[in-house]
Amino acid sequence: MSARTNLAGASAFVVLAAAALAAPAWFVSLATIAFANALVVLGLIVLWRAGLVPFGQALYYCVGAYTVALLARWVGITDAFVMLAVSGLIAGLVAYVVGFLLARYREIFFAMLSLALSMILYGVLVKTETLGSTDGFGVATPTFAGYAPHREALGLALYWLVLAVGALCAFAVSTYFRTTAGALAIPIRDNEIRIEFLGLSVNDLIHLKLVIAGVVGGLGGALAAMSIGHVDPNMSYWTTSGGFVFVTILAGASSVAAAFVGSLVFEIVRTVAVDLLPGFWQMILGSVLLLTILFLPEGLGSVFARLRGAPDRGAP
Amino acid sequence: MVADTCAKHFKILGLTTVLMGVSAIGVQAQQAAAPAPVRLGIVSFLTGPAASPFGIPGRNGAEIMIEALNGGKVPAPYATVGLGGTKIEAKYVDEAGSAANVVTEFRNLVQRDKVDAVVGYISSGSCLAVTPVAEELKALTVYFDCGTPRIFEEAARKYVFRPSPHATMDNTGAARYVLSKKKDVKFFSGINQNYAWGQDSWRDFLSAMNILAPSAKAEKELFPKLFAGEYGAEISTLLTSKSQVVHTSFWNGDLEGFLYQSQARGLSKRMPIIATTAEASIWRMRDKMPDGTIIGGRGPNGPLAPNTALNKWFHGIYVDRYGTPPTYPSYQMALAILGLKVAWEKAQKTKGGGAPTTEEIVSAFEGIEYEAPSGKVKLALGKGHQGIQETAYGTYRFNKQKQTPEIVDVIRFPAECVNPPSDVNSDDWVKGGMKGAKC
């Protein structure tokens, strides 16, 4: 079954990569940002399955984004691959450190504590006038191992980079879901004591999930920063985290692909809403979320499962 | 089983691809049917906290100017229809959202809707995020309200213009007004929101005061958080200080909250408040705004605008349509659109007729001088991309007989007095003693 999934994933990857050549430039850049954000959602899904809803995932998103921006500003590195590796590493490190604290909390306490941590970063960045405070600052145009494209070529290069990183992360996370540690997510949600009796530490399992979510969140932030070309402290604000939770509800936690589909659908709905009702577009977004919760409590991913008559499954 | 669901979901990605193709076709069809008018993307806050004080007046300014231009009703020298005889078609977009959203919607305007120019942006963060994208896409972009001087000081720009003066002018002008009214200021304080606008405003005001009145001391430097709404502690701090004036760059809700609360506790009687953006709030606050408040309007806008025929006309049509006088964002929008018109028609003339290309408009735009409802403007900074204007400050008084707000004791400062010369960064200029200021 896993071979079939991987094959489906690989073909989707090839089709999406090829589609960029036919799609208009504005849609390619919209999809780039959507898939970069999808990486953060992927991290949320990892935690979501274990019953943990962080309201501060923007912390890693912002750390990744600022790492990219500062590498160019302070160190002069503009190579996308180096910037990505460093961002993932630093975001993972941050997640590892705060994980010692966060892994001990559940439910609302976990949600609020993660929110508090992301707001600390927000507060620090707002106070840092040398980095432009709330206005933020620009990100240097990335290069790709010596290749320095511009305009449409840059858009395509970034899109393919996001797609490649997204595919690698999706593959890694779905492999993780099939390992013992990954498969224990739903049992953790249902009954932690049972896991402890298996001889495993729930806190350690959650700590690992936090690091995974942190790394993919950092990568997402790094890719978003390269694609937007600008970073600001709002990337760490709680509404940004809320946006990721929104997309996770929309997507559902049943599969890794849902993160990408959900994020793309969200971006398309948002942009169409802004186009149709410039002054009331939030109404459309809100209605979509409301309708999703009412009719598809398991997220968009469950539609396809339902269409095929399969029972709903997955996390909350 | 979970993996099986995964397989199904990967097929969704295929559907998405189809969607990409469909939207591409849709857009091409739209372009084929597109009529001849000049297409402008107008971006302003239509939702969120900045919509009612800035975004909506800005949009209204655009709506009414474009309508008047299309009708050929703007007084001379702007009597030609639209831009060089071609009517304008505007598309309004909301500025609210993250930098990612702002950049995405900018790309949509340029690449999907194929607008000929984008006019807009209130938040300095939006302007900073859009600038590199505009340069990359070679898209003519005219900012109307954002204040940060960084846009043209961090790098030279080609496709981006801002006729409205940047925020340094607001605070050097404020310092000069304070000192011309109260020559013996020994202590002053500031209360500004803790975000880029508030921090930059205070830094510029403080540096200007340090240069112009070296013996005056900054006493309390207060930075409550943005949209705090409640300033009890800050007002107590100010009441126990020896300050003779308090500077604030608060706007809308925060400004109103602070002024109501300071009036109730007698702060405004103890020390005048100099509010750099208060002009945008006078028509809402009316008699609730304390008399004696020193009012700025981000340049010679609103009641601070010069008494010209063009200003009277603009004020008249705005009041007729919206029932309230235009505030500074409306004036800045009119300034931006007229700048685009002047550049467009200059390029058309050089070309000898027909629609000018973006490159032609861009080179015609550099360094132009023209007149708007807010008076004369000259694109003197940033290699001819950033405008300078004179500025004005005045003192507020609510006229009880006529039941209308008034700004009295207006002092005008020439453009070269409150703006840096073209080759100096504004921050360095203020800190370095404002050399070359012609007052």
mmCIF file of N, CA, C and O in Angstrom, chain B residues 40 42 44 46 55-71 74 88 90-92 313-314 317-318 321-322 329-330 333-334 337:
data_model
loop_
_atom_site.group_PDB
_atom_site.id
_atom_site.type_symbol
_atom_site.label_atom_id
_atom_site.label_comp_id
_atom_site.label_asym_id
_atom_site.label_seq_id
_atom_site.Cartn_x
_atom_site.Cartn_y
_atom_site.Cartn_z
ATOM 1 N N LEU B 40 -6.308 50.847 -13.892
ATOM 2 C CA LEU B 40 -5.544 51.149 -12.680
ATOM 3 C C LEU B 40 -5.968 50.208 -11.557
ATOM 4 O O LEU B 40 -7.161 49.961 -11.378
ATOM 5 N N ILE B 42 -6.257 50.069 -7.656
ATOM 6 C CA ILE B 42 -6.218 50.992 -6.516
ATOM 7 C C ILE B 42 -6.229 50.136 -5.247
ATOM 8 O O ILE B 42 -7.184 49.392 -5.004
ATOM 9 N N SER B 44 -6.012 49.939 -1.106
ATOM 10 C CA SER B 44 -6.201 50.737 0.103
ATOM 11 C C SER B 44 -6.847 49.816 1.135
ATOM 12 O O SER B 44 -7.412 48.789 0.768
ATOM 13 N N LEU B 46 -9.615 48.419 2.907
ATOM 14 C CA LEU B 46 -11.072 48.463 2.829
ATOM 15 C C LEU B 46 -11.677 47.780 4.049
ATOM 16 O O LEU B 46 -12.858 47.896 4.327
ATOM 17 N N GLY B 55 -8.133 54.203 4.874
ATOM 18 C CA GLY B 55 -8.424 53.397 3.691
ATOM 19 C C GLY B 55 -9.619 53.904 2.903
ATOM 20 O O GLY B 55 -9.542 54.093 1.689
ATOM 21 N N ILE B 56 -10.721 54.142 3.600
ATOM 22 C CA ILE B 56 -11.946 54.552 2.904
ATOM 23 C C ILE B 56 -11.811 55.980 2.359
ATOM 24 O O ILE B 56 -12.111 56.212 1.187
ATOM 25 N N PRO B 57 -11.315 56.963 3.151
ATOM 26 C CA PRO B 57 -11.078 58.290 2.554
ATOM 27 C C PRO B 57 -10.140 58.218 1.350
ATOM 28 O O PRO B 57 -10.344 58.938 0.363
ATOM 29 N N GLY B 58 -9.146 57.347 1.401
ATOM 30 C CA GLY B 58 -8.237 57.171 0.272
ATOM 31 C C GLY B 58 -8.983 56.642 -0.945
ATOM 32 O O GLY B 58 -8.861 57.165 -2.049
ATOM 33 N N ARG B 59 -9.779 55.593 -0.728
ATOM 34 C CA ARG B 59 -10.538 55.016 -1.830
ATOM 35 C C ARG B 59 -11.525 56.031 -2.393
ATOM 36 O O ARG B 59 -11.686 56.157 -3.608
ATOM 37 N N ASN B 60 -12.204 56.763 -1.494
ATOM 38 C CA ASN B 60 -13.151 57.784 -1.946
ATOM 39 C C ASN B 60 -12.453 58.826 -2.809
ATOM 40 O O ASN B 60 -12.993 59.250 -3.834
ATOM 41 N N GLY B 61 -11.250 59.226 -2.376
ATOM 42 C CA GLY B 61 -10.481 60.203 -3.140
ATOM 43 C C GLY B 61 -10.216 59.688 -4.552
ATOM 44 O O GLY B 61 -10.326 60.428 -5.531
ATOM 45 N N ALA B 62 -9.894 58.403 -4.655
ATOM 46 C CA ALA B 62 -9.613 57.810 -5.966
ATOM 47 C C ALA B 62 -10.891 57.765 -6.804
ATOM 48 O O ALA B 62 -10.900 58.148 -7.974
ATOM 49 N N GLU B 63 -11.969 57.308 -6.166
ATOM 50 C CA GLU B 63 -13.246 57.137 -6.863
ATOM 51 C C GLU B 63 -13.688 58.449 -7.504
ATOM 52 O O GLU B 63 -14.021 58.516 -8.689
ATOM 53 N N ILE B 64 -13.610 59.517 -6.696
ATOM 54 C CA ILE B 64 -14.142 60.796 -7.148
ATOM 55 C C ILE B 64 -13.200 61.454 -8.159
ATOM 56 O O ILE B 64 -13.646 62.064 -9.137
ATOM 57 N N MET B 65 -11.898 61.278 -7.980
ATOM 58 C CA MET B 65 -10.940 61.839 -8.938
ATOM 59 C C MET B 65 -11.067 61.137 -10.281
ATOM 60 O O MET B 65 -11.066 61.777 -11.341
ATOM 61 N N ILE B 66 -11.179 59.807 -10.253
ATOM 62 C CA ILE B 66 -11.253 59.051 -11.508
ATOM 63 C C ILE B 66 -12.545 59.399 -12.241
ATOM 64 O O ILE B 66 -12.555 59.605 -13.461
ATOM 65 N N GLU B 67 -13.631 59.517 -11.474
ATOM 66 C CA GLU B 67 -14.910 59.876 -12.079
ATOM 67 C C GLU B 67 -14.821 61.263 -12.734
ATOM 68 O O GLU B 67 -15.258 61.461 -13.867
ATOM 69 N N ALA B 68 -14.219 62.213 -12.012
ATOM 70 C CA ALA B 68 -14.100 63.575 -12.544
ATOM 71 C C ALA B 68 -13.172 63.606 -13.754
ATOM 72 O O ALA B 68 -13.451 64.293 -14.741
ATOM 73 N N LEU B 69 -12.086 62.838 -13.694
ATOM 74 C CA LEU B 69 -11.150 62.809 -14.822
ATOM 75 C C LEU B 69 -11.830 62.200 -16.052
ATOM 76 O O LEU B 69 -11.713 62.727 -17.158
ATOM 77 N N ASN B 70 -12.566 61.110 -15.832
ATOM 78 C CA ASN B 70 -13.248 60.472 -16.966
ATOM 79 C C ASN B 70 -14.300 61.391 -17.578
ATOM 80 O O ASN B 70 -14.572 61.324 -18.773
ATOM 81 N N GLY B 71 -14.896 62.244 -16.725
ATOM 82 C CA GLY B 71 -15.891 63.187 -17.231
ATOM 83 C C GLY B 71 -15.250 64.466 -17.770
ATOM 84 O O GLY B 71 -15.957 65.362 -18.224
ATOM 85 N N VAL B 74 -12.226 67.979 -14.239
ATOM 86 C CA VAL B 74 -11.226 68.537 -13.336
ATOM 87 C C VAL B 74 -10.758 69.882 -13.899
ATOM 88 O O VAL B 74 -10.543 69.998 -15.105
ATOM 89 N N ILE B 88 -10.281 56.041 -17.608
ATOM 90 C CA ILE B 88 -9.637 55.168 -16.611
ATOM 91 C C ILE B 88 -10.646 54.148 -16.108
ATOM 92 O O ILE B 88 -11.811 54.481 -15.854
ATOM 93 N N ALA B 90 -10.932 51.542 -12.950
ATOM 94 C CA ALA B 90 -10.224 51.226 -11.704
ATOM 95 C C ALA B 90 -10.693 49.906 -11.139
ATOM 96 O O ALA B 90 -11.858 49.539 -11.248
ATOM 97 N N LYS B 91 -9.751 49.197 -10.549
ATOM 98 C CA LYS B 91 -10.102 47.991 -9.810
ATOM 99 C C LYS B 91 -9.627 48.198 -8.378
ATOM 100 O O LYS B 91 -8.457 48.507 -8.145
ATOM 101 N N TYR B 92 -10.543 48.065 -7.415
ATOM 102 C CA TYR B 92 -10.207 48.332 -6.015
ATOM 103 C C TYR B 92 -9.867 47.034 -5.298
ATOM 104 O O TYR B 92 -10.578 46.047 -5.420
ATOM 105 N N TRP B 313 -12.365 73.204 -5.558
ATOM 106 C CA TRP B 313 -13.123 72.283 -6.396
ATOM 107 C C TRP B 313 -13.142 70.885 -5.781
ATOM 108 O O TRP B 313 -14.177 70.252 -5.641
ATOM 109 N N PHE B 314 -11.941 70.401 -5.361
ATOM 110 C CA PHE B 314 -11.824 69.045 -4.812
ATOM 111 C C PHE B 314 -12.651 68.914 -3.534
ATOM 112 O O PHE B 314 -13.418 67.972 -3.353
ATOM 113 N N ILE B 317 -16.509 68.871 -4.482
ATOM 114 C CA ILE B 317 -17.099 67.642 -5.006
ATOM 115 C C ILE B 317 -17.053 66.519 -3.968
ATOM 116 O O ILE B 317 -17.937 65.674 -3.912
ATOM 117 N N TYR B 318 -16.043 66.525 -3.103
ATOM 118 C CA TYR B 318 -15.931 65.476 -2.096
ATOM 119 C C TYR B 318 -17.062 65.599 -1.070
ATOM 120 O O TYR B 318 -17.722 64.615 -0.730
ATOM 121 N N ARG B 321 -20.417 64.556 -2.465
ATOM 122 C CA ARG B 321 -20.610 63.110 -2.634
ATOM 123 C C ARG B 321 -20.676 62.373 -1.304
ATOM 124 O O ARG B 321 -21.539 61.542 -1.069
ATOM 125 N N TYR B 322 -19.753 62.661 -0.405
ATOM 126 C CA TYR B 322 -19.636 61.831 0.799
ATOM 127 C C TYR B 322 -20.158 62.506 2.063
ATOM 128 O O TYR B 322 -20.166 61.891 3.118
ATOM 129 N N PRO B 329 -5.739 61.431 3.677
ATOM 130 C CA PRO B 329 -5.563 60.344 2.697
ATOM 131 C C PRO B 329 -6.243 60.644 1.348
ATOM 132 O O PRO B 329 -5.730 60.252 0.302
ATOM 133 N N SER B 330 -7.381 61.360 1.384
ATOM 134 C CA SER B 330 -8.060 61.713 0.128
ATOM 135 C C SER B 330 -7.191 62.662 -0.685
ATOM 136 O O SER B 330 -7.076 62.526 -1.904
ATOM 137 N N MET B 333 -4.303 60.785 -2.171
ATOM 138 C CA MET B 333 -4.709 59.969 -3.311
ATOM 139 C C MET B 333 -4.858 60.849 -4.554
ATOM 140 O O MET B 333 -4.415 60.487 -5.644
ATOM 141 N N ALA B 334 -5.477 62.034 -4.380
ATOM 142 C CA ALA B 334 -5.623 62.960 -5.504
ATOM 143 C C ALA B 334 -4.247 63.351 -6.034
ATOM 144 O O ALA B 334 -4.016 63.405 -7.249
ATOM 145 N N ILE B 337 -2.802 60.369 -8.079
ATOM 146 C CA ILE B 337 -3.451 60.161 -9.378
ATOM 147 C C ILE B 337 -3.096 61.290 -10.341
ATOM 148 O O ILE B 337 -2.821 61.045 -11.524
#
